[in-house]
mmCIF file of C-alpha atoms and ligand atoms in Angstrom:
data_model
loop_
_atom_site.group_PDB
_atom_site.id
_atom_site.type_symbol
_atom_site.label_atom_id
_atom_site.label_comp_id
_atom_site.label_asym_id
_atom_site.label_seq_id
_atom_site.Cartn_x
_atom_site.Cartn_y
_atom_site.Cartn_z
ATOM 1 C CA MET F 1 118.188 85.799 96.381
ATOM 2 C CA LYS F 2 118.672 82.650 94.482
ATOM 3 C CA LYS F 3 114.749 82.091 93.751
ATOM 4 C CA LEU F 4 111.681 83.914 94.581
ATOM 5 C CA ALA F 5 108.444 82.552 96.189
ATOM 6 C CA ILE F 6 104.939 84.284 94.871
ATOM 7 C CA MET F 7 102.267 83.205 96.949
ATOM 8 C CA GLY F 8 98.336 83.706 97.251
ATOM 9 C CA ALA F 9 95.623 81.883 99.142
ATOM 10 C CA MET F 10 92.729 81.885 96.206
ATOM 11 C CA VAL F 11 93.754 80.905 92.315
ATOM 12 C CA GLU F 12 91.945 84.299 92.091
ATOM 13 C CA GLU F 13 94.810 86.432 93.748
ATOM 14 C CA ILE F 14 97.400 84.505 91.807
ATOM 15 C CA GLU F 15 95.959 84.817 88.008
ATOM 16 C CA PRO F 16 96.346 88.460 88.212
ATOM 17 C CA LEU F 17 100.380 87.695 88.940
ATOM 18 C CA LEU F 18 100.590 84.723 86.485
ATOM 19 C CA GLU F 19 99.552 87.330 83.627
ATOM 20 C CA TYR F 20 102.970 89.253 83.808
ATOM 21 C CA PHE F 21 104.632 85.634 82.975
ATOM 22 C CA GLU F 22 105.445 83.600 79.728
ATOM 23 C CA ASN F 23 106.703 80.167 79.285
ATOM 24 C CA VAL F 24 105.120 79.010 82.935
ATOM 25 C CA LYS F 25 106.635 75.369 83.593
ATOM 26 C CA LEU F 26 103.803 73.591 85.821
ATOM 27 C CA THR F 27 104.574 71.356 88.671
ATOM 28 C CA GLU F 28 102.072 69.139 90.733
ATOM 29 C CA TYR F 29 102.960 67.820 94.399
ATOM 30 C CA ALA F 30 101.543 67.519 97.269
ATOM 31 C CA ASN F 31 97.697 68.276 95.976
ATOM 32 C CA ASN F 32 98.790 71.079 94.597
ATOM 33 C CA LYS F 33 100.282 73.308 91.697
ATOM 34 C CA TYR F 34 103.454 75.139 91.538
ATOM 35 C CA TYR F 35 104.294 77.433 88.847
ATOM 36 C CA GLU F 36 107.919 78.267 87.757
ATOM 37 C CA VAL F 37 109.227 80.777 85.226
ATOM 38 C CA ASN F 38 112.181 82.716 84.793
ATOM 39 C CA TYR F 39 111.528 86.645 85.049
ATOM 40 C CA LYS F 40 113.837 89.530 84.065
ATOM 41 C CA GLY F 41 116.834 86.342 84.875
ATOM 42 C CA LEU F 42 115.084 85.987 88.254
ATOM 43 C CA ASP F 43 114.052 82.690 89.070
ATOM 44 C CA ILE F 44 110.402 82.652 90.494
ATOM 45 C CA VAL F 45 108.038 79.947 91.757
ATOM 46 C CA ILE F 46 104.225 80.927 92.082
ATOM 47 C CA ALA F 47 101.440 79.015 93.794
ATOM 48 C CA TYR F 48 98.183 79.464 95.507
ATOM 49 C CA SER F 49 97.750 77.630 98.978
ATOM 50 C CA LYS F 50 93.744 77.228 99.051
ATOM 51 C CA ILE F 51 92.495 79.054 101.730
ATOM 52 C CA GLY F 52 93.068 78.440 105.280
ATOM 53 C CA LYS F 53 96.794 78.697 107.989
ATOM 54 C CA VAL F 54 96.956 74.919 107.291
ATOM 55 C CA PHE F 55 97.450 75.212 103.360
ATOM 56 C CA ALA F 56 99.273 78.194 103.432
ATOM 57 C CA SER F 57 101.538 76.711 105.963
ATOM 58 C CA LEU F 58 101.825 73.153 103.404
ATOM 59 C CA THR F 59 102.428 75.333 100.564
ATOM 60 C CA ALA F 60 105.063 77.797 102.262
ATOM 61 C CA SER F 61 106.846 74.962 103.366
ATOM 62 C CA THR F 62 106.954 73.657 100.187
ATOM 63 C CA MET F 63 107.989 76.217 98.280
ATOM 64 C CA ILE F 64 110.924 76.532 100.673
ATOM 65 C CA GLU F 65 112.002 73.461 101.321
ATOM 66 C CA LYS F 66 111.190 71.872 98.069
ATOM 67 C CA PHE F 67 111.629 74.538 95.305
ATOM 68 C CA GLY F 68 114.121 75.964 97.131
ATOM 69 C CA CYS F 69 113.018 79.025 97.549
ATOM 70 C CA ASP F 70 114.894 81.975 99.846
ATOM 71 C CA THR F 71 112.235 84.822 99.571
ATOM 72 C CA LEU F 72 108.960 84.904 99.918
ATOM 73 C CA LEU F 73 106.130 87.367 99.133
ATOM 74 C CA PHE F 74 102.395 87.357 99.253
ATOM 75 C CA SER F 75 99.725 89.093 97.514
ATOM 76 C CA GLY F 76 95.938 88.987 98.010
ATOM 77 C CA VAL F 77 93.023 90.717 99.419
ATOM 78 C CA ALA F 78 91.778 90.608 103.202
ATOM 79 C CA GLY F 79 89.125 92.584 105.404
ATOM 80 C CA ALA F 80 89.484 95.855 106.792
ATOM 81 C CA ILE F 81 89.644 96.790 110.669
ATOM 82 C CA ASN F 82 91.243 99.738 110.782
ATOM 83 C CA PRO F 83 88.546 102.525 109.645
ATOM 84 C CA LYS F 84 91.627 104.098 107.451
ATOM 85 C CA LEU F 85 91.252 101.082 105.364
ATOM 86 C CA LYS F 86 88.917 101.410 102.395
ATOM 87 C CA ILE F 87 88.454 98.406 99.436
ATOM 88 C CA GLY F 88 90.738 98.277 97.394
ATOM 89 C CA ASP F 89 93.202 99.973 99.679
ATOM 90 C CA MET F 90 96.794 98.559 100.085
ATOM 91 C CA ILE F 91 98.287 97.425 103.763
ATOM 92 C CA VAL F 92 101.499 95.535 104.155
ATOM 93 C CA ALA F 93 102.135 93.554 107.314
ATOM 94 C CA ASN F 94 104.937 94.838 109.435
ATOM 95 C CA LYS F 95 103.936 91.929 111.850
ATOM 96 C CA LEU F 96 101.367 89.469 112.056
ATOM 97 C CA CYS F 97 99.680 87.315 114.636
ATOM 98 C CA GLN F 98 96.848 84.273 114.667
ATOM 99 C CA HIS F 99 93.494 85.566 116.376
ATOM 100 C CA ASP F 100 92.068 82.286 116.898
ATOM 101 C CA LEU F 101 94.993 80.530 118.813
ATOM 102 C CA ASP F 102 93.652 80.569 121.905
ATOM 103 C CA ILE F 103 94.576 78.370 125.138
ATOM 104 C CA THR F 104 94.045 81.220 127.406
ATOM 105 C CA ALA F 105 92.028 78.968 130.086
ATOM 106 C CA PHE F 106 95.975 78.372 131.013
ATOM 107 C CA GLY F 107 96.608 82.135 131.724
ATOM 108 C CA HIS F 108 98.345 82.856 128.050
ATOM 109 C CA PRO F 109 97.122 85.426 126.026
ATOM 110 C CA HIS F 110 95.187 85.340 123.159
ATOM 111 C CA GLY F 111 97.403 83.913 120.181
ATOM 112 C CA TYR F 112 100.407 82.469 122.053
ATOM 113 C CA VAL F 113 101.453 79.182 122.298
ATOM 114 C CA PRO F 114 104.566 78.167 124.724
ATOM 115 C CA GLU F 115 108.008 78.458 122.605
ATOM 116 C CA GLY F 116 105.950 80.518 120.346
ATOM 117 C CA SER F 117 104.996 84.578 120.305
ATOM 118 C CA VAL F 118 102.050 86.780 119.544
ATOM 119 C CA PHE F 119 103.312 88.461 116.668
ATOM 120 C CA VAL F 120 105.847 87.660 113.779
ATOM 121 C CA GLU F 121 107.841 90.313 112.251
ATOM 122 C CA SER F 122 108.241 90.586 108.456
ATOM 123 C CA SER F 123 111.323 91.755 106.563
ATOM 124 C CA LYS F 124 112.120 94.931 106.786
ATOM 125 C CA GLU F 125 114.180 95.270 104.222
ATOM 126 C CA LEU F 126 111.552 94.136 102.251
ATOM 127 C CA ARG F 127 109.029 96.264 103.326
ATOM 128 C CA GLU F 128 111.336 99.404 102.514
ATOM 129 C CA VAL F 129 111.829 98.154 98.708
ATOM 130 C CA ALA F 130 108.107 98.386 98.905
ATOM 131 C CA LYS F 131 108.127 101.694 100.427
ATOM 132 C CA ALA F 132 110.471 103.128 97.859
ATOM 133 C CA VAL F 133 107.745 101.647 94.933
ATOM 134 C CA ALA F 134 105.133 102.946 96.565
ATOM 135 C CA LYS F 135 106.746 106.581 96.427
ATOM 136 C CA GLU F 136 107.866 105.786 93.251
ATOM 137 C CA MET F 137 104.380 105.252 92.135
ATOM 138 C CA GLY F 138 102.665 107.730 93.646
ATOM 139 C CA ILE F 139 100.577 105.808 95.727
ATOM 140 C CA GLU F 140 99.669 105.376 99.492
ATOM 141 C CA VAL F 141 100.299 102.135 101.100
ATOM 142 C CA ILE F 142 99.626 102.021 104.652
ATOM 143 C CA GLU F 143 101.941 99.367 107.201
ATOM 144 C CA GLY F 144 99.883 97.596 109.774
ATOM 145 C CA THR F 145 99.478 94.306 111.994
ATOM 146 C CA ILE F 146 97.948 91.717 110.123
ATOM 147 C CA ALA F 147 95.671 88.850 112.144
ATOM 148 C CA THR F 148 95.194 85.821 110.787
ATOM 149 C CA GLY F 149 92.916 82.707 111.615
ATOM 150 C CA ASP F 150 90.578 79.906 110.340
ATOM 151 C CA GLN F 151 87.552 81.899 109.320
ATOM 152 C CA PHE F 152 85.533 84.365 107.006
ATOM 153 C CA VAL F 153 85.079 87.303 109.423
ATOM 154 C CA HIS F 154 81.670 88.568 108.877
ATOM 155 C CA SER F 155 80.554 90.331 112.491
ATOM 156 C CA SER F 156 81.618 93.429 114.450
ATOM 157 C CA GLU F 157 81.750 91.032 117.128
ATOM 158 C CA LYS F 158 84.462 89.082 115.981
ATOM 159 C CA LYS F 159 85.965 92.082 114.257
ATOM 160 C CA ASP F 160 85.883 94.163 117.404
ATOM 161 C CA PHE F 161 87.546 91.284 119.354
ATOM 162 C CA ILE F 162 90.227 90.923 117.122
ATOM 163 C CA GLU F 163 90.826 94.602 117.065
ATOM 164 C CA LYS F 164 90.794 95.335 120.928
ATOM 165 C CA THR F 165 93.075 91.987 121.388
ATOM 166 C CA PHE F 166 95.822 92.671 118.917
ATOM 167 C CA GLN F 167 95.550 96.518 117.671
ATOM 168 C CA ALA F 168 94.891 94.607 114.283
ATOM 169 C CA ASP F 169 94.621 96.833 110.901
ATOM 170 C CA ALA F 170 93.509 94.214 109.040
ATOM 171 C CA LEU F 171 92.146 90.493 108.816
ATOM 172 C CA GLU F 172 92.742 87.278 106.689
ATOM 173 C CA MET F 173 93.158 83.455 107.023
ATOM 174 C CA GLU F 174 96.947 82.935 105.532
ATOM 175 C CA GLY F 175 99.126 85.560 106.370
ATOM 176 C CA ALA F 176 100.200 84.685 110.241
ATOM 177 C CA SER F 177 101.134 80.807 109.019
ATOM 178 C CA VAL F 178 103.487 82.004 106.178
ATOM 179 C CA ALA F 179 104.944 84.215 108.820
ATOM 180 C CA VAL F 180 105.887 81.169 111.005
ATOM 181 C CA VAL F 181 106.969 79.123 108.146
ATOM 182 C CA CYS F 182 109.454 81.614 107.050
ATOM 183 C CA ASN F 183 110.611 83.007 110.267
ATOM 184 C CA ALA F 184 111.164 79.629 111.587
ATOM 185 C CA LEU F 185 113.100 78.529 107.777
ATOM 186 C CA ASN F 186 114.808 81.732 108.181
ATOM 187 C CA VAL F 187 113.490 83.227 104.962
ATOM 188 C CA PRO F 188 112.640 86.816 104.556
ATOM 189 C CA PHE F 189 108.908 87.624 103.791
ATOM 190 C CA PHE F 190 106.612 89.972 102.849
ATOM 191 C CA ILE F 191 102.878 90.214 102.905
ATOM 192 C CA LEU F 192 100.768 92.531 100.768
ATOM 193 C CA ARG F 193 96.911 92.855 100.797
ATOM 194 C CA ALA F 194 94.745 94.936 99.210
ATOM 195 C CA ILE F 195 90.954 95.225 100.912
ATOM 196 C CA SER F 196 87.913 93.302 99.713
ATOM 197 C CA ASP F 197 85.632 94.101 102.693
ATOM 198 C CA SER F 198 85.272 95.317 106.141
ATOM 199 C CA ALA F 199 84.896 92.242 108.037
ATOM 200 C CA ASP F 200 81.116 93.044 109.063
ATOM 201 C CA MET F 201 77.834 92.173 108.113
ATOM 202 C CA ASP F 202 78.480 92.925 104.384
ATOM 203 C CA ALA F 203 81.946 91.227 104.034
ATOM 204 C CA GLY F 204 80.409 88.352 102.156
ATOM 205 C CA PHE F 205 78.711 90.455 99.297
ATOM 206 C CA ASP F 206 81.615 92.851 99.005
ATOM 207 C CA PHE F 207 83.976 90.473 99.465
ATOM 208 C CA ASP F 208 82.343 88.390 95.885
ATOM 209 C CA GLU F 209 82.328 91.909 94.139
ATOM 210 C CA PHE F 210 85.572 93.104 94.583
ATOM 211 C CA LEU F 211 87.619 90.074 95.288
ATOM 212 C CA LYS F 212 89.043 90.210 91.595
ATOM 213 C CA SER F 213 89.993 93.624 91.555
ATOM 214 C CA SER F 214 91.249 93.899 95.196
ATOM 215 C CA ALA F 215 93.448 90.998 94.022
ATOM 216 C CA LYS F 216 94.855 92.933 90.809
ATOM 217 C CA ILE F 217 95.624 96.021 92.442
ATOM 218 C CA SER F 218 97.792 93.957 95.214
ATOM 219 C CA ALA F 219 99.063 91.795 92.436
ATOM 220 C CA ASP F 220 100.274 95.377 90.207
ATOM 221 C CA TYR F 221 101.826 96.515 92.813
ATOM 222 C CA LEU F 222 103.575 93.322 93.905
ATOM 223 C CA ILE F 223 104.886 92.904 90.236
ATOM 224 C CA LYS F 224 106.457 96.445 90.396
ATOM 225 C CA ILE F 225 107.949 95.148 93.973
ATOM 226 C CA VAL F 226 109.470 92.360 92.067
ATOM 227 C CA ASP F 227 111.185 94.606 89.366
ATOM 228 C CA LYS F 228 113.003 96.301 92.172
ATOM 229 C CA LEU F 229 114.508 93.056 93.955
HETATM 230 N N1 LIG E 301 86.656 88.896 105.973
HETATM 231 C C1 LIG E 301 87.489 88.443 105.683
HETATM 232 N N2 LIG E 301 87.749 87.366 106.649
HETATM 233 C C2 LIG E 301 88.728 86.548 106.606
HETATM 234 N N3 LIG E 301 89.543 86.405 105.532
HETATM 235 C C3 LIG E 301 89.549 87.728 104.650
HETATM 236 C C4 LIG E 301 90.056 87.401 103.145
HETATM 237 C C5 LIG E 301 91.415 86.909 102.908
HETATM 238 N N4 LIG E 301 90.998 85.876 101.813
HETATM 239 C C6 LIG E 301 89.998 85.408 100.963
HETATM 240 C C7 LIG E 301 89.405 84.516 101.293
HETATM 241 C C8 LIG E 301 87.870 84.272 102.161
HETATM 242 S S1 LIG E 301 87.419 83.244 102.669
HETATM 243 C C9 LIG E 301 86.651 82.665 101.022
HETATM 244 C C10 LIG E 301 86.102 83.304 100.164
HETATM 245 N N5 LIG E 301 85.308 82.869 98.900
HETATM 246 C C11 LIG E 301 85.052 81.419 98.922
HETATM 247 C C12 LIG E 301 85.268 80.733 99.575
HETATM 248 N N6 LIG E 301 86.301 81.037 100.574
HETATM 249 C C13 LIG E 301 90.627 83.584 102.418
HETATM 250 O O1 LIG E 301 91.445 83.045 101.628
HETATM 251 C C14 LIG E 301 91.141 84.641 103.252
HETATM 252 C C15 LIG E 301 89.102 89.000 102.221
HETATM 253 N N7 LIG E 301 88.383 88.829 103.888
HETATM 254 C C16 LIG E 301 88.151 88.168 104.767
#
């Protein structure tokens, strides 16, 4: 690995990560801030994209094409779909889809466009490292499907649609777009999320209450994975 990209969507998702680093160099580019550090001999670029699939695609592409990152890790929070996932629990994505991509009018399945695929798989190798770290830390991390869309989901109807259509375990607004970018550019990627809410009518309140603590849970585990790379 030449250079590692560590990405979040919101500033609150990367703040707990930046705390681990010193001598950070800031580069402003394409309406975004990129933080570069050398951590234990590893060159790392950290950034938050801003919310949603378009911003996440821009940042992931920039970290790879402009900064030369050849591995990408994402750390952040998510809404739970799988009832086993409680607030503060973590999920590692083995595959991701776009729940709001819809040309079903032409007979295609939800989440599919021609020459694309409904699901994109993350790096098995990175997931194996994460599993070993979880074992060492004595923590339980669920592996599952994450659904991404440009909406903050806060209704059971929308949540149920996503569960029934994609058998997703959690949902958020950036992972699948990072997946498409990394897959297209042949960069291994890993998406880690800690649960901040249950994507139902209480989601907005829970999110506000648990964003910071859940973002920290994800960041602390991610750093242990970085130490293992
Ligand atoms: N229920 C949910 N639905 C969709 N996504 C999520 C997430 C994951 N992130 C958090 C944030 C919510 S929008 C936001 C949040 N605060 C201020 C502004 N925008 C967006 O980056 C996606 C956690 N819970 C989710």
